[in-house]
One Martini backbone bead per residue (centre of mass of N, CA, C, O) as a GRO file, in nm:
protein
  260
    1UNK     BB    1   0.395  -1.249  -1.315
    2UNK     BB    2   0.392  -1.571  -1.402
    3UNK     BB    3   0.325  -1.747  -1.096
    4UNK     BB    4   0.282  -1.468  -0.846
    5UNK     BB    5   0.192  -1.416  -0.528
    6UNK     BB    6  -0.017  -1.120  -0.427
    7UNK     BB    7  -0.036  -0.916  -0.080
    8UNK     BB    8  -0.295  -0.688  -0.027
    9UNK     BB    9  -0.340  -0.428   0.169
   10UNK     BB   10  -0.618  -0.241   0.115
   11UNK     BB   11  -0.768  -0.394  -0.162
   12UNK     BB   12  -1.071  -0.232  -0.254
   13UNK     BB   13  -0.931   0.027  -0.285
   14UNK     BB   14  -0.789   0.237  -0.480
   15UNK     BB   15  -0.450   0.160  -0.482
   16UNK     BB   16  -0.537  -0.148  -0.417
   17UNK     BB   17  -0.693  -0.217  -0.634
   18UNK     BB   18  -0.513  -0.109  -0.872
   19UNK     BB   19  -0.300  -0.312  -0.839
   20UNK     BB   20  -0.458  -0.563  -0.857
   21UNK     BB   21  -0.513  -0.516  -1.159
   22UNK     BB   22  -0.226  -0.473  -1.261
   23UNK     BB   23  -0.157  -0.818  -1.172
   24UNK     BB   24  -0.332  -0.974  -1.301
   25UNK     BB   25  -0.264  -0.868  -1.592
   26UNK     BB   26   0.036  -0.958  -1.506
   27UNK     BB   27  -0.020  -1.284  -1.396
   28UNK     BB   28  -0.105  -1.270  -1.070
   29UNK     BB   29  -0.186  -1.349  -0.772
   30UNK     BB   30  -0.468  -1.238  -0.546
   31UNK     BB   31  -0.456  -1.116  -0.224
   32UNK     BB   32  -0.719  -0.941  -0.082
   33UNK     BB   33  -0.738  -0.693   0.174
   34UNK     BB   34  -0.982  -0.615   0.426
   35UNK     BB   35  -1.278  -0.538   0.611
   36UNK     BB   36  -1.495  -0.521   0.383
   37UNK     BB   37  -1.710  -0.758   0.238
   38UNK     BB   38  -1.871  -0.587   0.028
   39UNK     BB   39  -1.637  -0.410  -0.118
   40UNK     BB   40  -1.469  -0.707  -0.194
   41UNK     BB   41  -1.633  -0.837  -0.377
   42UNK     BB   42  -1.614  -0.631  -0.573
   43UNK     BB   43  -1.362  -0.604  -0.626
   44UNK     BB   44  -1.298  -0.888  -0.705
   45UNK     BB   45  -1.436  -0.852  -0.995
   46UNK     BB   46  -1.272  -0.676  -1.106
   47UNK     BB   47  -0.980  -0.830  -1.107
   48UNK     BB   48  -1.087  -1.069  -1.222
   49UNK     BB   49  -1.150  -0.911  -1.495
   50UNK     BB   50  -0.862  -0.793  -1.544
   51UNK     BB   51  -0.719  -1.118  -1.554
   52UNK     BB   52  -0.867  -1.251  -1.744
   53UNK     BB   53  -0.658  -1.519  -1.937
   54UNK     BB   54  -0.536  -1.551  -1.723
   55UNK     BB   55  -0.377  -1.723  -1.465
   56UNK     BB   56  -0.551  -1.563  -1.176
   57UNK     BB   57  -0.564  -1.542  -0.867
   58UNK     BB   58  -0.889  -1.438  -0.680
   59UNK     BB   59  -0.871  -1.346  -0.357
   60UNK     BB   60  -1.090  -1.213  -0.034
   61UNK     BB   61  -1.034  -1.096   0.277
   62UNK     BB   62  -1.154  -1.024   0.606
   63UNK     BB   63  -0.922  -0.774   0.741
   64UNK     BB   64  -0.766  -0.643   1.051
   65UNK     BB   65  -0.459  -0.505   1.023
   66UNK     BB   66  -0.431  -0.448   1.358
   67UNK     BB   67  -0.468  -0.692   1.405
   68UNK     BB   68  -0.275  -0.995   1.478
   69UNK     BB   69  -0.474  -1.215   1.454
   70UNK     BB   70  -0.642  -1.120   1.174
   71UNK     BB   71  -0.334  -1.184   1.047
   72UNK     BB   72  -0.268  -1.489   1.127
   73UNK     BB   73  -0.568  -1.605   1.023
   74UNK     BB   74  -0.513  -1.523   0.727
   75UNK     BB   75  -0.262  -1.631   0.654
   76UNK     BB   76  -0.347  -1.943   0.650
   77UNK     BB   77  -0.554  -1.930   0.420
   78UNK     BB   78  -0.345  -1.826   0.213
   79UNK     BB   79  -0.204  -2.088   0.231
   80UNK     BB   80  -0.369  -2.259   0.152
   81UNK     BB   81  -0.491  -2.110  -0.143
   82UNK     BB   82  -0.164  -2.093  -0.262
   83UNK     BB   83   0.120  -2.210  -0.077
   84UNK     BB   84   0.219  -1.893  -0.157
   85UNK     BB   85   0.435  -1.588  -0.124
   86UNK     BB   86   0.589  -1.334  -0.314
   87UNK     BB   87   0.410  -1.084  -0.242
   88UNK     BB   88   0.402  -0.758  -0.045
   89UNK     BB   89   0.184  -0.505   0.021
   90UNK     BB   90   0.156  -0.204   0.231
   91UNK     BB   91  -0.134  -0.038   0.212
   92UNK     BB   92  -0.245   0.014   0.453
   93UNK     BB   93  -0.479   0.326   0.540
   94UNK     BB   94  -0.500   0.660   0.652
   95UNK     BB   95  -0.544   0.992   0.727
   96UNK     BB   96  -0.374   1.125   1.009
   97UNK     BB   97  -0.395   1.510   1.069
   98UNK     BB   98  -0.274   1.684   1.372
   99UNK     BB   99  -0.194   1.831   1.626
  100UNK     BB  100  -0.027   1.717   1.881
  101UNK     BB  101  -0.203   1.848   2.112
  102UNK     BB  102  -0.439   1.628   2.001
  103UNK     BB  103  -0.290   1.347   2.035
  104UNK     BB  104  -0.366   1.067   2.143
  105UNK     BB  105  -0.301   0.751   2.206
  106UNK     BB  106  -0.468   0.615   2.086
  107UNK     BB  107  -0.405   0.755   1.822
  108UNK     BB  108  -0.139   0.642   1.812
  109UNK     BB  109  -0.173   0.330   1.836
  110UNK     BB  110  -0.341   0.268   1.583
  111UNK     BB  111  -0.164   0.391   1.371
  112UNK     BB  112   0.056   0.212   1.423
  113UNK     BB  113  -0.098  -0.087   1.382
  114UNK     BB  114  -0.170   0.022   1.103
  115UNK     BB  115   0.118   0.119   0.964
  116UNK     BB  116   0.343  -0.087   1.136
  117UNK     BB  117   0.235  -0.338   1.247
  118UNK     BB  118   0.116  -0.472   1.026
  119UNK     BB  119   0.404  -0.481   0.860
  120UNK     BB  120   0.553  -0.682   1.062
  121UNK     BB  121   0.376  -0.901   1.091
  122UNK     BB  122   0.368  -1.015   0.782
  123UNK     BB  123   0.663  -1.036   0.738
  124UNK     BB  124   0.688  -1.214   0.978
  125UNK     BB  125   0.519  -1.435   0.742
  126UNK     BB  126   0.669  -1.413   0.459
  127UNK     BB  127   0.985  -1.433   0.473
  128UNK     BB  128   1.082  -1.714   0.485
  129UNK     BB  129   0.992  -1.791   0.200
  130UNK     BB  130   1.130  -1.632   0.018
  131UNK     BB  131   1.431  -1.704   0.118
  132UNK     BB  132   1.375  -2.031   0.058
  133UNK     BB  133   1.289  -1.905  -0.260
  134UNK     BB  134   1.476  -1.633  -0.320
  135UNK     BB  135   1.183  -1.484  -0.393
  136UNK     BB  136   1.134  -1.140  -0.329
  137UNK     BB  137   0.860  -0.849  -0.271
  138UNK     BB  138   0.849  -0.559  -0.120
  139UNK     BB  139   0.590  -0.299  -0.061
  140UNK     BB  140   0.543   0.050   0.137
  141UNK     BB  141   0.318   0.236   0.139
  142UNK     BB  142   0.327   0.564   0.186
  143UNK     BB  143   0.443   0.906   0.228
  144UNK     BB  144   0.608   1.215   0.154
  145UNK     BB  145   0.621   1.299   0.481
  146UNK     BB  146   0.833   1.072   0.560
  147UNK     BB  147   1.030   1.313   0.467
  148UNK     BB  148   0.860   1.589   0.456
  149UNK     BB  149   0.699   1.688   0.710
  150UNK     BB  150   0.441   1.892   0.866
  151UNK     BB  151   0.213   2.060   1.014
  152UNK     BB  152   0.001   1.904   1.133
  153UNK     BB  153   0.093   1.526   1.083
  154UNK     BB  154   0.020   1.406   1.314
  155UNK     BB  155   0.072   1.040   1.343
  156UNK     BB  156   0.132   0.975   1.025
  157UNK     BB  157   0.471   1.101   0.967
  158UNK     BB  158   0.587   0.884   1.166
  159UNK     BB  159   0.508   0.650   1.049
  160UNK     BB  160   0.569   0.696   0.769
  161UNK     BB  161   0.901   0.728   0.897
  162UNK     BB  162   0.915   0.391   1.000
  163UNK     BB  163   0.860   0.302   0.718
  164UNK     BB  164   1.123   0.354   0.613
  165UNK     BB  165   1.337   0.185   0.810
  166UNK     BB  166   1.206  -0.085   0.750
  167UNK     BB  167   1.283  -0.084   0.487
  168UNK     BB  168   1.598  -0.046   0.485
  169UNK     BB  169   1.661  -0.271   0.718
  170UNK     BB  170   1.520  -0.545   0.500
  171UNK     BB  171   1.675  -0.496   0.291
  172UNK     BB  172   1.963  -0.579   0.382
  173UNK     BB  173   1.890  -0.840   0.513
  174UNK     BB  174   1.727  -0.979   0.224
  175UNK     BB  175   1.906  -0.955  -0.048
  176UNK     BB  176   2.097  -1.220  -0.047
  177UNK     BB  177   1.733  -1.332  -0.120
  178UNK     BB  178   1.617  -1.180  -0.341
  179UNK     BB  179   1.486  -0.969  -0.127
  180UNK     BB  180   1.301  -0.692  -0.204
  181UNK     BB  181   1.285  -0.357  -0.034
  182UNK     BB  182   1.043  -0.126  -0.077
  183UNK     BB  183   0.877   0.232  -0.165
  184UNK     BB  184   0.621   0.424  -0.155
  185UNK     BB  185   0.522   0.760  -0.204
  186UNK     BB  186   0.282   0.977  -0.151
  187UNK     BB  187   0.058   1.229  -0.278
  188UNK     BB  188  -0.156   1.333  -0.519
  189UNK     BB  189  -0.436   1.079  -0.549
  190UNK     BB  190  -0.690   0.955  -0.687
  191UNK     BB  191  -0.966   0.888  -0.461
  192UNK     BB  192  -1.194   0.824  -0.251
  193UNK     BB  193  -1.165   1.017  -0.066
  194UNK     BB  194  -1.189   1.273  -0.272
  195UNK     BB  195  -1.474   1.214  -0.308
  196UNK     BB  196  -1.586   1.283  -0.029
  197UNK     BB  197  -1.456   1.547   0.021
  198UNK     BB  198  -1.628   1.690  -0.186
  199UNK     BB  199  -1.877   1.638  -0.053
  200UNK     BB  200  -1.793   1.832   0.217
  201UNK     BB  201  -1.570   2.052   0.067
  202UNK     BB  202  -1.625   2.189  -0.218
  203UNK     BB  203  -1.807   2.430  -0.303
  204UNK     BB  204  -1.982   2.367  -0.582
  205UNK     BB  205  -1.777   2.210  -0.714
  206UNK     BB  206  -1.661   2.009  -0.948
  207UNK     BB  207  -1.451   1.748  -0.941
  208UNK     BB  208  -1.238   1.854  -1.126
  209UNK     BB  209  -1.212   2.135  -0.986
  210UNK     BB  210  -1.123   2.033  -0.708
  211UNK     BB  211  -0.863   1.878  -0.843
  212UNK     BB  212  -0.727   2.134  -0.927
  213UNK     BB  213  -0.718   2.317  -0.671
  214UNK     BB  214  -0.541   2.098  -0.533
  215UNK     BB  215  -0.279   2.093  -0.736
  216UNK     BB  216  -0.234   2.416  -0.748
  217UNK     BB  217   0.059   2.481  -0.602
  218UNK     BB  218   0.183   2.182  -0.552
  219UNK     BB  219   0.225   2.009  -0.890
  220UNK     BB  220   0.421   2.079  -1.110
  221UNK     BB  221   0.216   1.886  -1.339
  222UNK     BB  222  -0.051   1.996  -1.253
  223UNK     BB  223  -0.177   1.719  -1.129
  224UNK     BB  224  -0.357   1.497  -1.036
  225UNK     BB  225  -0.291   1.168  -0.979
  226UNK     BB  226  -0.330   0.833  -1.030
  227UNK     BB  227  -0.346   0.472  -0.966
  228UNK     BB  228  -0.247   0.364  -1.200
  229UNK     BB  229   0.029   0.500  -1.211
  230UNK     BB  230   0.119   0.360  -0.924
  231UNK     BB  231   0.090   0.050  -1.043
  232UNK     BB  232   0.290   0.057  -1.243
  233UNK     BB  233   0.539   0.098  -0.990
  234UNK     BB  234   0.464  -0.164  -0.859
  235UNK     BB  235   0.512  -0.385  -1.074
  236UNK     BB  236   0.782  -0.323  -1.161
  237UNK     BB  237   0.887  -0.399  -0.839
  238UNK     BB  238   0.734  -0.680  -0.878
  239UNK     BB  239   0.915  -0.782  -1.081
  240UNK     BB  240   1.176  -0.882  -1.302
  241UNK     BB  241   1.277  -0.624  -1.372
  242UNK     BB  242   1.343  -0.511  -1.035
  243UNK     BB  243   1.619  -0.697  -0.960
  244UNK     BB  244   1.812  -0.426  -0.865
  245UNK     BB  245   1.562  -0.322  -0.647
  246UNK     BB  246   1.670  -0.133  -0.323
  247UNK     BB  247   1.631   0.049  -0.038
  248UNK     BB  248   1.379   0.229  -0.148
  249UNK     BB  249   1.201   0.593  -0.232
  250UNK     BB  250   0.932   0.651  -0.413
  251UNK     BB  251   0.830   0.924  -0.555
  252UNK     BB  252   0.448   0.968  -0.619
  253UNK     BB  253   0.387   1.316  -0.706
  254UNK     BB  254   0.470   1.520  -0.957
  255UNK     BB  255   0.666   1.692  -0.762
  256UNK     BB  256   0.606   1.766  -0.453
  257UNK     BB  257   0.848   1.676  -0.328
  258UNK     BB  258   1.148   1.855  -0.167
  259UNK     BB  259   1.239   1.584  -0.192
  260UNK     BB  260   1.407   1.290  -0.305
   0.00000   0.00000   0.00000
């Protein structure tokens, strides 16, 4: 990853923190995006951490990438600080997921902003680089749902069965230039949410007891994943090595999605 500029957004926390940190370490420059420029300064310093005695540079920008403007503004900056993107992660999202008959259009809205129109906004400021570079790699993190959504799991099973769709689309379009887009598509991942929702909703269970109840009968391997190990097949598909690989939806989920 010697010398390749990579952007991720929703870069602060979870797995676009720990990409960030897989990234650098495997000698990457890092512009990670977020809402919150308090938790990405903290961010910032792990990452920078990470990247030891790489030459991996590491910037941070608060950037609402719902907003076009906000993301416009933020692309120039990057252009600026690094000269170039090599690699674009669309990472920002959130899980929004409840019965059809109680989403309101605004909240259709919001999710299809924050999980589809941001990362078509941010790949039409970054491919025709890549293209005239030869050398470009897309990740669209999805989740699971959008190969087999569940009841009550809209709007974010629609949107993230867009961004199949939009992965898809871009990898024909760019593999002629070098340029490849794959998908990751998220399972049940130890991240801060789920550190949250146990503050919530634990039931008076230890934390690693909460992640095990909600792993078993539903992840074949037994356990809740890791962001690591997330971060890894992220890296692998963002370098070198994954030259060959395009057009494709990885799930990531240790055997819980009933498909391929």
């Amino acid at each position: 990853m010697d010398g390749r500029v990579a952007v991720i957004t929703g870069g602060s926390t979870g797995l676009g923190l720990a990409m960030a940190k897989e990234f650098a370490a495997s000698g990457a420059s890092v512009a990670m995006l977020a809402r919150k420029a308090d938790v990405l300064a903290a961010a910032k310093k792990e990452v920078t951490a990470a990247a030891g005695k790489t030459n991996a540079k590491v910037e941070a920008y608060s950037c609402d990438v719902s907003q076009a403007k906000a993301i416009a503004d933020t692309w120039s900056k990057i252009s600026r600080d690094f000269g170039k993107v090599d690699i674009v992660v669309n990472n920002a999202g959130i899980s929004h997921a409840k019965p059809f008959d109680t989403v309101t259009d605004e909240d259709w809205q919001g999710d299809l902003d924050l999980k589809l129109f941001a990362a078509i906004r941010l790949l039409r400021l970054a491919l025709p680089g890549m293209r005239e570079r030869k050398w470009g790699r897309v990740v669209n993190v999805l989740n699971i749902g959008a190969k087999a959504p569940n009841a009550n799991s809209t709007p974010t099973s629609v949107s993230r069965a867009a961004g199949l769709a939009l992965t898809k689309a871009l990898s024909q379009e760019n593999a002629q230039h070098n340029v490849l887009v794959n998908a990751m598509l998220v399972g049940l991942i130890e991240s801060d949410q789920w550190q949250r929702r146990h503050k919530t909703a634990g039931g008076g269970k230890s934390y690693q007891e909460f992640l095990d109840g909600m792993a078993k009968g539903r992840i074949p391997i037994g356990r809740m994943g890791k962001a690591e190990e997330f971060a890894r097949m992220a890296c692998f598909l963002c370098s070198d090595a994954g030259s060959f690989i395009t057009g494709v939806a990885i799930n990531v989920d240790g055997g819980a999605s009933p498909v391929v």
